[in-house]
């Protein structure tokens, strides 16, 4: 089913002239995250803050390590090539930068300043950071600095 969904999204992107990186940044990312978002918000609302924050980090770590690791391993076994060239576009580098900013913000506000307590203002700062990330990535993509259209 995942292959069909990715194919459908790719088709919609071609029909609507939306670059693949923008589809991945928005529609695919949001759709992929809705289940985790719902579960994590429910846990946080029920007072299970440690479980919610652990899940927020464990899900992406799993996706990056197992998803990318498994994907590249499968590609290598199919093609027989031991290496695959990957280009880090400015759009991807922007994602890494904002992820680092969020980690620094979380550690600084929750661990260093508030001694293990995450202030409610962190939530607003994280939402603002995400909005700036999406806008920055879209600007990079559509101005030609984001690695092509």
PDB file of C-alpha atoms in Angstrom:
ATOM      1  CA  UNK A   1       0.000   0.000   0.000  1.00  0.00           C
ATOM      2  CA  UNK A   2       2.872   2.381   0.753  1.00  0.00           C
ATOM      3  CA  UNK A   3       4.188   2.021  -2.814  1.00  0.00           C
ATOM      4  CA  UNK A   4       0.753   2.890  -4.185  1.00  0.00           C
ATOM      5  CA  UNK A   5       0.456   5.946  -1.938  1.00  0.00           C
ATOM      6  CA  UNK A   6       3.903   7.203  -2.904  1.00  0.00           C
ATOM      7  CA  UNK A   7       3.048   6.625  -6.569  1.00  0.00           C
ATOM      8  CA  UNK A   8      -0.213   8.536  -6.188  1.00  0.00           C
ATOM      9  CA  UNK A   9       1.486  11.447  -4.454  1.00  0.00           C
ATOM     10  CA  UNK A  10       4.185  11.507  -7.123  1.00  0.00           C
ATOM     11  CA  UNK A  11       1.502  11.528  -9.816  1.00  0.00           C
ATOM     12  CA  UNK A  12      -0.349  14.393  -8.113  1.00  0.00           C
ATOM     13  CA  UNK A  13       2.915  16.307  -7.842  1.00  0.00           C
ATOM     14  CA  UNK A  14       3.568  15.896 -11.572  1.00  0.00           C
ATOM     15  CA  UNK A  15       0.012  16.880 -12.532  1.00  0.00           C
ATOM     16  CA  UNK A  16       0.040  19.926 -10.240  1.00  0.00           C
ATOM     17  CA  UNK A  17       3.680  20.817 -11.093  1.00  0.00           C
ATOM     18  CA  UNK A  18       4.771  20.466  -7.452  1.00  0.00           C
ATOM     19  CA  UNK A  19       8.407  19.389  -7.010  1.00  0.00           C
ATOM     20  CA  UNK A  20       8.976  16.073  -5.254  1.00  0.00           C
ATOM     21  CA  UNK A  21      10.929  17.726  -2.455  1.00  0.00           C
ATOM     22  CA  UNK A  22       7.981  20.021  -1.689  1.00  0.00           C
ATOM     23  CA  UNK A  23       5.593  17.052  -1.688  1.00  0.00           C
ATOM     24  CA  UNK A  24       7.916  15.269   0.750  1.00  0.00           C
ATOM     25  CA  UNK A  25       8.304  18.362   2.921  1.00  0.00           C
ATOM     26  CA  UNK A  26       4.566  18.919   3.236  1.00  0.00           C
ATOM     27  CA  UNK A  27       1.966  16.335   2.206  1.00  0.00           C
ATOM     28  CA  UNK A  28       4.001  13.162   2.715  1.00  0.00           C
ATOM     29  CA  UNK A  29       5.601  14.366   5.963  1.00  0.00           C
ATOM     30  CA  UNK A  30       2.297  15.489   7.448  1.00  0.00           C
ATOM     31  CA  UNK A  31       0.479  12.331   6.411  1.00  0.00           C
ATOM     32  CA  UNK A  32       3.281  10.163   7.745  1.00  0.00           C
ATOM     33  CA  UNK A  33       3.259  11.974  11.088  1.00  0.00           C
ATOM     34  CA  UNK A  34      -0.453  12.194  11.919  1.00  0.00           C
ATOM     35  CA  UNK A  35      -0.614   8.930  13.894  1.00  0.00           C
ATOM     36  CA  UNK A  36       2.453   9.809  15.964  1.00  0.00           C
ATOM     37  CA  UNK A  37       1.229  13.364  16.501  1.00  0.00           C
ATOM     38  CA  UNK A  38      -2.122  12.156  17.802  1.00  0.00           C
ATOM     39  CA  UNK A  39      -0.585   9.550  20.114  1.00  0.00           C
ATOM     40  CA  UNK A  40       2.099  11.911  21.465  1.00  0.00           C
ATOM     41  CA  UNK A  41      -0.374  14.733  22.130  1.00  0.00           C
ATOM     42  CA  UNK A  42      -2.724  12.326  23.903  1.00  0.00           C
ATOM     43  CA  UNK A  43       0.093  11.030  26.118  1.00  0.00           C
ATOM     44  CA  UNK A  44       1.203  14.572  26.964  1.00  0.00           C
ATOM     45  CA  UNK A  45      -2.360  15.652  27.814  1.00  0.00           C
ATOM     46  CA  UNK A  46      -2.730  12.651  30.137  1.00  0.00           C
ATOM     47  CA  UNK A  47       0.395  13.654  32.038  1.00  0.00           C
ATOM     48  CA  UNK A  48       2.720  11.073  30.480  1.00  0.00           C
ATOM     49  CA  UNK A  49       5.286  13.679  29.470  1.00  0.00           C
ATOM     50  CA  UNK A  50       8.319  11.368  29.635  1.00  0.00           C
ATOM     51  CA  UNK A  51       6.631   8.789  27.450  1.00  0.00           C
ATOM     52  CA  UNK A  52       5.486  11.454  24.963  1.00  0.00           C
ATOM     53  CA  UNK A  53       8.906  13.057  24.596  1.00  0.00           C
ATOM     54  CA  UNK A  54      10.604   9.672  24.296  1.00  0.00           C
ATOM     55  CA  UNK A  55       8.187   8.678  21.539  1.00  0.00           C
ATOM     56  CA  UNK A  56       8.772  12.001  19.751  1.00  0.00           C
ATOM     57  CA  UNK A  57      12.450  11.143  19.403  1.00  0.00           C
ATOM     58  CA  UNK A  58      12.238   7.360  19.125  1.00  0.00           C
ATOM     59  CA  UNK A  59       9.922   7.409  16.082  1.00  0.00           C
ATOM     60  CA  UNK A  60      12.184   9.570  13.879  1.00  0.00           C
ATOM     61  CA  UNK A  61      15.304   7.737  15.081  1.00  0.00           C
ATOM     62  CA  UNK A  62      13.668   4.441  14.094  1.00  0.00           C
ATOM     63  CA  UNK A  63      12.631   5.842  10.699  1.00  0.00           C
ATOM     64  CA  UNK A  64      16.087   7.232   9.974  1.00  0.00           C
ATOM     65  CA  UNK A  65      18.132   4.272  11.162  1.00  0.00           C
ATOM     66  CA  UNK A  66      15.869   1.385  10.146  1.00  0.00           C
ATOM     67  CA  UNK A  67      14.014   3.036   7.253  1.00  0.00           C
ATOM     68  CA  UNK A  68      17.058   4.511   5.541  1.00  0.00           C
ATOM     69  CA  UNK A  69      19.336   1.640   6.561  1.00  0.00           C
ATOM     70  CA  UNK A  70      16.886  -0.960   5.297  1.00  0.00           C
ATOM     71  CA  UNK A  71      16.141   1.027   2.151  1.00  0.00           C
ATOM     72  CA  UNK A  72      19.786   1.448   1.220  1.00  0.00           C
ATOM     73  CA  UNK A  73      20.516  -2.195   2.062  1.00  0.00           C
ATOM     74  CA  UNK A  74      17.660  -3.311  -0.207  1.00  0.00           C
ATOM     75  CA  UNK A  75      18.877  -0.993  -2.964  1.00  0.00           C
ATOM     76  CA  UNK A  76      22.386  -2.392  -2.651  1.00  0.00           C
ATOM     77  CA  UNK A  77      21.159  -5.983  -2.831  1.00  0.00           C
ATOM     78  CA  UNK A  78      19.037  -5.230  -5.916  1.00  0.00           C
ATOM     79  CA  UNK A  79      21.622  -3.196  -7.834  1.00  0.00           C
ATOM     80  CA  UNK A  80      24.744  -4.956  -6.571  1.00  0.00           C
ATOM     81  CA  UNK A  81      26.391  -1.557  -6.035  1.00  0.00           C
ATOM     82  CA  UNK A  82      28.023  -1.151  -2.622  1.00  0.00           C
ATOM     83  CA  UNK A  83      27.596   2.666  -2.659  1.00  0.00           C
ATOM     84  CA  UNK A  84      24.893   5.118  -3.680  1.00  0.00           C
ATOM     85  CA  UNK A  85      25.719   8.762  -4.255  1.00  0.00           C
ATOM     86  CA  UNK A  86      23.483  11.088  -2.268  1.00  0.00           C
ATOM     87  CA  UNK A  87      23.428  14.840  -2.709  1.00  0.00           C
ATOM     88  CA  UNK A  88      22.694  17.008   0.297  1.00  0.00           C
ATOM     89  CA  UNK A  89      20.709  19.843  -1.216  1.00  0.00           C
ATOM     90  CA  UNK A  90      20.345  23.190   0.551  1.00  0.00           C
ATOM     91  CA  UNK A  91      16.784  22.144   1.394  1.00  0.00           C
ATOM     92  CA  UNK A  92      17.997  19.007   3.208  1.00  0.00           C
ATOM     93  CA  UNK A  93      20.761  20.963   4.935  1.00  0.00           C
ATOM     94  CA  UNK A  94      18.091  23.410   6.119  1.00  0.00           C
ATOM     95  CA  UNK A  95      16.194  20.510   7.672  1.00  0.00           C
ATOM     96  CA  UNK A  96      19.324  19.389   9.522  1.00  0.00           C
ATOM     97  CA  UNK A  97      19.915  22.956  10.743  1.00  0.00           C
ATOM     98  CA  UNK A  98      16.386  23.375  12.109  1.00  0.00           C
ATOM     99  CA  UNK A  99      16.493  19.940  13.739  1.00  0.00           C
ATOM    100  CA  UNK A 100      19.720  20.955  15.472  1.00  0.00           C
ATOM    101  CA  UNK A 101      18.135  24.276  16.525  1.00  0.00           C
ATOM    102  CA  UNK A 102      15.198  22.412  18.071  1.00  0.00           C
ATOM    103  CA  UNK A 103      17.485  20.008  19.950  1.00  0.00           C
ATOM    104  CA  UNK A 104      19.546  22.909  21.316  1.00  0.00           C
ATOM    105  CA  UNK A 105      16.362  24.779  22.288  1.00  0.00           C
ATOM    106  CA  UNK A 106      14.959  21.712  24.046  1.00  0.00           C
ATOM    107  CA  UNK A 107      18.167  20.958  25.939  1.00  0.00           C
ATOM    108  CA  UNK A 108      18.764  24.606  26.863  1.00  0.00           C
ATOM    109  CA  UNK A 109      15.224  25.317  28.023  1.00  0.00           C
ATOM    110  CA  UNK A 110      14.429  21.947  29.578  1.00  0.00           C
ATOM    111  CA  UNK A 111      17.681  20.695  30.997  1.00  0.00           C
ATOM    112  CA  UNK A 112      20.037  23.616  31.542  1.00  0.00           C
ATOM    113  CA  UNK A 113      17.694  26.478  32.489  1.00  0.00           C
ATOM    114  CA  UNK A 114      14.736  24.666  34.066  1.00  0.00           C
ATOM    115  CA  UNK A 115      16.546  21.635  35.527  1.00  0.00           C
ATOM    116  CA  UNK A 116      14.579  18.868  33.810  1.00  0.00           C
ATOM    117  CA  UNK A 117      11.281  20.698  33.307  1.00  0.00           C
ATOM    118  CA  UNK A 118      10.211  21.794  29.881  1.00  0.00           C
ATOM    119  CA  UNK A 119       8.470  25.183  30.032  1.00  0.00           C
ATOM    120  CA  UNK A 120       5.142  25.687  28.261  1.00  0.00           C
ATOM    121  CA  UNK A 121       6.749  28.394  26.142  1.00  0.00           C
ATOM    122  CA  UNK A 122       8.875  25.717  24.487  1.00  0.00           C
ATOM    123  CA  UNK A 123       5.791  24.442  22.639  1.00  0.00           C
ATOM    124  CA  UNK A 124       5.170  27.841  21.073  1.00  0.00           C
ATOM    125  CA  UNK A 125       8.836  28.249  20.214  1.00  0.00           C
ATOM    126  CA  UNK A 126       8.905  24.798  18.572  1.00  0.00           C
ATOM    127  CA  UNK A 127       5.788  25.596  16.503  1.00  0.00           C
ATOM    128  CA  UNK A 128       7.334  28.901  15.401  1.00  0.00           C
ATOM    129  CA  UNK A 129      10.582  27.124  14.543  1.00  0.00           C
ATOM    130  CA  UNK A 130       8.675  24.591  12.408  1.00  0.00           C
ATOM    131  CA  UNK A 131       6.806  27.353  10.574  1.00  0.00           C
ATOM    132  CA  UNK A 132      10.088  29.149   9.825  1.00  0.00           C
ATOM    133  CA  UNK A 133      11.560  25.831   8.632  1.00  0.00           C
ATOM    134  CA  UNK A 134       8.703  25.151   6.207  1.00  0.00           C
ATOM    135  CA  UNK A 135       8.744  28.712   4.832  1.00  0.00           C
ATOM    136  CA  UNK A 136      12.550  28.688   4.505  1.00  0.00           C
ATOM    137  CA  UNK A 137      12.500  25.327   2.722  1.00  0.00           C
ATOM    138  CA  UNK A 138       9.776  26.463   0.318  1.00  0.00           C
ATOM    139  CA  UNK A 139      11.630  29.699  -0.429  1.00  0.00           C
ATOM    140  CA  UNK A 140      14.837  27.743  -1.079  1.00  0.00           C
ATOM    141  CA  UNK A 141      12.973  25.370  -3.382  1.00  0.00           C
ATOM    142  CA  UNK A 142      11.162  27.974  -5.443  1.00  0.00           C
ATOM    143  CA  UNK A 143      13.986  30.522  -5.716  1.00  0.00           C
ATOM    144  CA  UNK A 144      16.392  28.008  -7.217  1.00  0.00           C
ATOM    145  CA  UNK A 145      18.653  27.727  -4.162  1.00  0.00           C
ATOM    146  CA  UNK A 146      17.031  24.500  -2.968  1.00  0.00           C
ATOM    147  CA  UNK A 147      18.674  22.096  -5.367  1.00  0.00           C
ATOM    148  CA  UNK A 148      16.445  22.410  -8.402  1.00  0.00           C
ATOM    149  CA  UNK A 149      12.791  22.019  -9.240  1.00  0.00           C
TER     150      UNK A 149
END
